[in-house]
Amino acid sequence: EPEVTQTPSHQVTQMGQEVILRCVPISNHLYFYWYRQILGQKVEFLVSFYNNEISEKSEIFDDQFSVERPDGSNFTLKIRSTKLEDSAMYFCASIEDRALYNTIYFGEGSWLTVV
Amino acid sequence: AQKITQTQPGMFVQEKEAVTLDCTYDTSDPSYGLFWYKQPSSGEMIFLIYQGSYDQQNATEGRYSLNFQKARKSANLVISASQLGDSAMYFCAMRESGAGSYQLTFGKGTKLSVIP
């Protein structure tokens, strides 16, 4: 079974520091996503990425956040100047194409704790 | 308005019994997909089952089935013969064709606890 892999699984960072979360989507997938889940809350869409550019982003995804696919395999989420409220589980996800029936596959998540 | 509503914050079920987790949704898109994901305490999101808006039959995947009532906009998950390993959070989610990048919108989840 193909899988989305994420690193690190857990990161603790000081407020104000920059964090980069990394993801390797499934190899033949074309659409990539980042979602966020604050502890005890629902999973929220952050951003989608297709053809090397952002295709859609939520209101959560402000100038503090950026995404890129630097080398054709990794997909990264950068959080500049982290805040306490950025503490959450961050999920990377990918999908083969935009057909509604296609399953979005999630990685195991990266726990970010900002102290 | 909430696009996905899960009204049961927590549910208990006896091992080997069946349980229904409720989900209602709100969309004006004629074409959409409904998904259920399981999130164990370890945190990963595990895909369980999918129902398309044009599918005539209710989806089934092993012990999971989706009770799809389109007119009522509900997509309840039925787990038959519950097992201890079914204890987890369960999220209902929707993908709308009008959402440009087909991202999922999630409900708040239901915490299922299976009692031995």
mmCIF file of C-alpha atoms in Angstrom:
data_model
loop_
_atom_site.group_PDB
_atom_site.id
_atom_site.type_symbol
_atom_site.label_atom_id
_atom_site.label_comp_id
_atom_site.label_asym_id
_atom_site.label_seq_id
_atom_site.Cartn_x
_atom_site.Cartn_y
_atom_site.Cartn_z
ATOM 1 C CA GLU A 1 0.000 0.000 0.000
ATOM 2 C CA PRO A 2 1.546 3.326 -1.043
ATOM 3 C CA GLU A 3 1.871 5.883 1.703
ATOM 4 C CA VAL A 4 2.514 9.523 2.410
ATOM 5 C CA THR A 5 5.472 9.994 4.736
ATOM 6 C CA GLN A 6 6.041 12.968 7.010
ATOM 7 C CA THR A 7 8.985 14.179 9.046
ATOM 8 C CA PRO A 8 9.474 14.980 11.820
ATOM 9 C CA SER A 9 6.836 13.062 13.722
ATOM 10 C CA HIS A 10 7.145 15.493 16.600
ATOM 11 C CA GLN A 11 8.897 18.819 16.950
ATOM 12 C CA VAL A 12 9.151 21.203 19.855
ATOM 13 C CA THR A 13 10.146 24.745 18.995
ATOM 14 C CA GLN A 14 10.426 28.066 20.753
ATOM 15 C CA MET A 15 7.992 30.806 19.944
ATOM 16 C CA GLY A 16 9.327 32.992 17.164
ATOM 17 C CA GLN A 17 11.408 30.269 15.548
ATOM 18 C CA GLU A 18 10.944 29.008 12.006
ATOM 19 C CA VAL A 19 9.788 25.452 11.427
ATOM 20 C CA ILE A 20 9.843 23.334 8.290
ATOM 21 C CA LEU A 21 7.641 20.268 8.076
ATOM 22 C CA ARG A 22 8.446 17.799 5.333
ATOM 23 C CA CYS A 23 6.310 15.393 3.367
ATOM 24 C CA VAL A 24 6.897 12.871 0.628
ATOM 25 C CA PRO A 25 3.598 12.363 -1.208
ATOM 26 C CA ILE A 26 2.737 9.212 -3.109
ATOM 27 C CA SER A 27 4.844 9.192 -6.250
ATOM 28 C CA ASN A 28 2.181 9.350 -8.984
ATOM 29 C CA HIS A 29 -0.023 11.817 -7.141
ATOM 30 C CA LEU A 30 -0.532 15.287 -8.538
ATOM 31 C CA TYR A 31 -2.369 17.251 -5.838
ATOM 32 C CA PHE A 32 -0.884 17.890 -2.447
ATOM 33 C CA TYR A 33 -2.442 19.328 0.688
ATOM 34 C CA TRP A 34 -1.609 20.487 4.170
ATOM 35 C CA TYR A 35 -4.207 20.234 6.918
ATOM 36 C CA ARG A 36 -4.009 21.232 10.558
ATOM 37 C CA GLN A 37 -5.659 19.753 13.641
ATOM 38 C CA ILE A 38 -5.438 21.654 16.901
ATOM 39 C CA LEU A 39 -5.640 19.233 19.832
ATOM 40 C CA GLY A 40 -9.193 18.041 20.352
ATOM 41 C CA GLN A 41 -10.575 19.913 17.364
ATOM 42 C CA LYS A 42 -11.495 19.073 13.799
ATOM 43 C CA VAL A 43 -9.118 18.791 10.893
ATOM 44 C CA GLU A 44 -8.867 22.053 8.943
ATOM 45 C CA PHE A 45 -7.709 22.655 5.397
ATOM 46 C CA LEU A 46 -4.701 24.923 5.033
ATOM 47 C CA VAL A 47 -3.529 24.821 1.439
ATOM 48 C CA SER A 48 -3.528 22.819 -1.764
ATOM 49 C CA PHE A 49 -0.707 22.647 -4.282
ATOM 50 C CA TYR A 50 -0.765 21.598 -7.896
ATOM 51 C CA ASN A 51 1.640 22.001 -10.781
ATOM 52 C CA ASN A 52 4.198 23.705 -8.567
ATOM 53 C CA GLU A 53 1.919 26.421 -7.310
ATOM 54 C CA ILE A 54 -0.718 27.018 -4.678
ATOM 55 C CA SER A 55 -4.140 26.244 -6.109
ATOM 56 C CA GLU A 56 -6.184 27.183 -3.074
ATOM 57 C CA LYS A 57 -5.610 28.320 0.494
ATOM 58 C CA SER A 58 -7.777 28.877 3.543
ATOM 59 C CA GLU A 59 -7.952 31.985 5.684
ATOM 60 C CA ILE A 60 -5.717 30.221 8.185
ATOM 61 C CA PHE A 61 -2.897 30.145 5.640
ATOM 62 C CA ASP A 62 -1.603 33.668 6.084
ATOM 63 C CA ASP A 63 1.783 35.219 5.300
ATOM 64 C CA GLN A 64 3.327 33.266 8.137
ATOM 65 C CA PHE A 65 2.985 30.080 6.101
ATOM 66 C CA SER A 66 4.560 28.996 2.841
ATOM 67 C CA VAL A 67 4.775 25.785 0.855
ATOM 68 C CA GLU A 68 7.102 24.541 -1.821
ATOM 69 C CA ARG A 69 8.143 21.435 -3.675
ATOM 70 C CA PRO A 70 11.855 21.987 -3.926
ATOM 71 C CA ASP A 71 12.979 18.823 -5.675
ATOM 72 C CA GLY A 72 10.033 17.061 -7.272
ATOM 73 C CA SER A 73 9.514 14.638 -4.408
ATOM 74 C CA ASN A 74 9.436 16.542 -1.113
ATOM 75 C CA PHE A 75 6.580 18.893 -0.249
ATOM 76 C CA THR A 76 7.294 21.271 2.600
ATOM 77 C CA LEU A 77 5.314 23.549 4.883
ATOM 78 C CA LYS A 78 7.285 26.410 6.393
ATOM 79 C CA ILE A 79 5.978 28.344 9.371
ATOM 80 C CA ARG A 80 7.863 31.557 9.989
ATOM 81 C CA SER A 81 8.010 33.045 13.471
ATOM 82 C CA THR A 82 5.890 30.410 15.176
ATOM 83 C CA LYS A 83 3.233 31.381 17.699
ATOM 84 C CA LEU A 84 1.818 29.401 20.612
ATOM 85 C CA GLU A 85 -1.432 28.900 18.699
ATOM 86 C CA ASP A 86 0.458 27.138 15.900
ATOM 87 C CA SER A 87 0.751 24.121 18.196
ATOM 88 C CA ALA A 88 -1.138 21.396 16.351
ATOM 89 C CA MET A 89 -0.882 18.222 14.346
ATOM 90 C CA TYR A 90 -0.059 19.007 10.724
ATOM 91 C CA PHE A 91 -1.119 16.487 8.122
ATOM 92 C CA CYS A 92 0.195 16.237 4.622
ATOM 93 C CA ALA A 93 -2.072 14.561 2.083
ATOM 94 C CA SER A 94 -2.015 13.708 -1.592
ATOM 95 C CA ILE A 95 -4.364 12.533 -4.289
ATOM 96 C CA GLU A 96 -3.807 11.062 -7.716
ATOM 97 C CA ASP A 97 -6.103 13.454 -9.541
ATOM 98 C CA ARG A 98 -9.216 15.498 -8.945
ATOM 99 C CA ALA A 99 -11.832 12.797 -9.474
ATOM 100 C CA LEU A 100 -14.273 13.015 -6.598
ATOM 101 C CA TYR A 101 -14.061 9.327 -5.848
ATOM 102 C CA ASN A 102 -10.328 9.331 -5.421
ATOM 103 C CA THR A 103 -9.192 8.830 -1.873
ATOM 104 C CA ILE A 104 -7.069 11.504 -0.281
ATOM 105 C CA TYR A 105 -4.222 9.729 1.470
ATOM 106 C CA PHE A 106 -2.936 11.277 4.670
ATOM 107 C CA GLY A 107 0.475 11.008 6.230
ATOM 108 C CA GLU A 108 0.831 10.108 9.882
ATOM 109 C CA GLY A 109 1.134 13.740 10.852
ATOM 110 C CA SER A 110 3.715 15.977 12.457
ATOM 111 C CA TRP A 111 3.022 17.143 15.987
ATOM 112 C CA LEU A 112 4.254 20.693 16.441
ATOM 113 C CA THR A 113 4.547 22.057 19.951
ATOM 114 C CA VAL A 114 5.419 25.730 20.302
ATOM 115 C CA VAL A 115 6.670 26.729 23.746
ATOM 116 C CA ALA B 1 -23.256 27.330 8.521
ATOM 117 C CA GLN B 2 -21.430 24.102 9.215
ATOM 118 C CA LYS B 3 -20.893 22.015 6.114
ATOM 119 C CA ILE B 4 -20.460 18.807 8.087
ATOM 120 C CA THR B 5 -22.265 18.189 11.362
ATOM 121 C CA GLN B 6 -21.522 15.324 13.689
ATOM 122 C CA THR B 7 -23.884 15.635 16.636
ATOM 123 C CA GLN B 8 -22.432 12.865 18.815
ATOM 124 C CA PRO B 9 -19.269 14.002 20.588
ATOM 125 C CA GLY B 10 -18.925 10.572 22.177
ATOM 126 C CA MET B 11 -20.473 7.142 21.801
ATOM 127 C CA PHE B 12 -20.180 3.874 23.705
ATOM 128 C CA VAL B 13 -20.847 0.459 22.238
ATOM 129 C CA GLN B 14 -20.561 -3.044 23.590
ATOM 130 C CA GLU B 15 -18.048 -5.269 21.866
ATOM 131 C CA LYS B 16 -19.634 -7.296 18.999
ATOM 132 C CA GLU B 17 -22.596 -4.920 18.781
ATOM 133 C CA ALA B 18 -23.295 -2.623 15.826
ATOM 134 C CA VAL B 19 -23.064 1.157 16.150
ATOM 135 C CA THR B 20 -24.181 4.064 13.982
ATOM 136 C CA LEU B 21 -22.254 7.325 13.874
ATOM 137 C CA ASP B 22 -24.274 10.239 12.556
ATOM 138 C CA CYS B 23 -23.229 12.749 9.918
ATOM 139 C CA THR B 24 -25.263 15.387 8.130
ATOM 140 C CA TYR B 25 -23.919 17.674 5.469
ATOM 141 C CA ASP B 26 -24.794 20.857 3.686
ATOM 142 C CA THR B 27 -23.942 21.592 0.077
ATOM 143 C CA SER B 28 -25.527 23.078 -2.994
ATOM 144 C CA ASP B 29 -23.167 21.211 -5.288
ATOM 145 C CA PRO B 30 -24.918 18.469 -7.265
ATOM 146 C CA SER B 31 -21.701 16.462 -7.322
ATOM 147 C CA TYR B 32 -19.868 15.676 -4.119
ATOM 148 C CA GLY B 33 -18.206 12.875 -2.230
ATOM 149 C CA LEU B 34 -18.544 11.834 1.382
ATOM 150 C CA PHE B 35 -15.767 10.155 3.339
ATOM 151 C CA TRP B 36 -15.263 8.652 6.737
ATOM 152 C CA TYR B 37 -11.868 8.587 8.420
ATOM 153 C CA LYS B 38 -10.755 6.886 11.623
ATOM 154 C CA GLN B 39 -8.211 8.537 13.888
ATOM 155 C CA PRO B 40 -6.812 6.280 16.624
ATOM 156 C CA SER B 41 -5.020 7.718 19.620
ATOM 157 C CA SER B 42 -1.746 7.527 17.707
ATOM 158 C CA GLY B 43 -3.043 10.334 15.500
ATOM 159 C CA GLU B 44 -2.952 9.083 11.934
ATOM 160 C CA MET B 45 -5.949 9.496 9.636
ATOM 161 C CA ILE B 46 -7.166 6.202 8.199
ATOM 162 C CA PHE B 47 -9.585 6.185 5.262
ATOM 163 C CA LEU B 48 -12.591 3.930 5.864
ATOM 164 C CA ILE B 49 -15.255 4.412 3.225
ATOM 165 C CA TYR B 50 -16.423 6.660 0.396
ATOM 166 C CA GLN B 51 -19.890 7.508 -0.983
ATOM 167 C CA GLY B 52 -20.435 9.533 -4.137
ATOM 168 C CA SER B 53 -23.482 11.725 -4.510
ATOM 169 C CA TYR B 54 -24.561 9.877 -7.640
ATOM 170 C CA ASP B 55 -23.971 6.402 -6.265
ATOM 171 C CA GLN B 56 -27.235 4.461 -6.243
ATOM 172 C CA GLN B 57 -26.198 1.970 -3.613
ATOM 173 C CA ASN B 58 -24.865 2.479 -0.133
ATOM 174 C CA ALA B 59 -21.134 1.935 0.113
ATOM 175 C CA THR B 60 -19.766 -1.004 2.068
ATOM 176 C CA GLU B 61 -16.223 -1.921 3.074
ATOM 177 C CA GLY B 62 -15.975 -4.983 5.240
ATOM 178 C CA ARG B 63 -17.558 -4.189 8.614
ATOM 179 C CA TYR B 64 -18.176 -0.577 7.562
ATOM 180 C CA SER B 65 -21.218 0.575 5.671
ATOM 181 C CA LEU B 66 -22.514 4.018 4.881
ATOM 182 C CA ASN B 67 -26.217 4.715 5.257
ATOM 183 C CA PHE B 68 -26.635 7.399 2.599
ATOM 184 C CA GLN B 69 -29.920 9.309 2.612
ATOM 185 C CA LYS B 70 -29.473 11.974 -0.020
ATOM 186 C CA ALA B 71 -32.778 13.781 0.490
ATOM 187 C CA ARG B 72 -32.035 14.141 4.195
ATOM 188 C CA LYS B 73 -28.380 14.979 3.494
ATOM 189 C CA SER B 74 -27.146 12.369 5.881
ATOM 190 C CA ALA B 75 -24.285 9.901 5.567
ATOM 191 C CA ASN B 76 -24.185 7.804 8.697
ATOM 192 C CA LEU B 77 -21.412 5.291 9.288
ATOM 193 C CA VAL B 78 -22.458 1.862 10.518
ATOM 194 C CA ILE B 79 -19.854 -0.367 12.122
ATOM 195 C CA SER B 80 -21.009 -3.927 12.556
ATOM 196 C CA ALA B 81 -19.624 -6.347 15.135
ATOM 197 C CA SER B 82 -17.590 -3.726 16.996
ATOM 198 C CA GLN B 83 -14.098 -4.653 18.114
ATOM 199 C CA LEU B 84 -11.929 -3.139 20.839
ATOM 200 C CA GLY B 85 -9.640 -1.804 18.114
ATOM 201 C CA ASP B 86 -12.494 0.302 16.786
ATOM 202 C CA SER B 87 -12.108 2.675 19.734
ATOM 203 C CA ALA B 88 -11.026 5.938 18.085
ATOM 204 C CA MET B 89 -12.194 9.291 16.778
ATOM 205 C CA TYR B 90 -14.273 9.107 13.631
ATOM 206 C CA PHE B 91 -14.509 11.993 11.218
ATOM 207 C CA CYS B 92 -17.020 12.539 8.456
ATOM 208 C CA ALA B 93 -15.751 14.669 5.571
ATOM 209 C CA MET B 94 -17.033 16.019 2.277
ATOM 210 C CA ARG B 95 -15.434 16.969 -0.997
ATOM 211 C CA GLU B 96 -17.425 19.270 -3.249
ATOM 212 C CA SER B 97 -16.933 19.543 -6.986
ATOM 213 C CA GLY B 98 -17.222 23.310 -6.667
ATOM 214 C CA ALA B 99 -14.255 23.465 -4.310
ATOM 215 C CA GLY B 100 -11.440 24.365 -6.657
ATOM 216 C CA SER B 101 -8.877 21.917 -5.408
ATOM 217 C CA TYR B 102 -11.291 19.305 -4.120
ATOM 218 C CA GLN B 103 -10.120 19.645 -0.546
ATOM 219 C CA LEU B 104 -11.964 17.867 2.245
ATOM 220 C CA THR B 105 -14.126 19.639 4.805
ATOM 221 C CA PHE B 106 -14.302 17.753 8.078
ATOM 222 C CA GLY B 107 -16.816 17.507 10.886
ATOM 223 C CA LYS B 108 -15.829 17.788 14.547
ATOM 224 C CA GLY B 109 -15.724 14.045 15.002
ATOM 225 C CA THR B 110 -17.230 11.404 17.246
ATOM 226 C CA LYS B 111 -15.197 9.584 19.853
ATOM 227 C CA LEU B 112 -16.196 5.931 19.867
ATOM 228 C CA SER B 113 -15.388 3.772 22.849
ATOM 229 C CA VAL B 114 -15.889 0.014 22.582
ATOM 230 C CA ILE B 115 -16.597 -1.663 25.908
ATOM 231 C CA PRO B 116 -15.482 -5.281 26.460
#
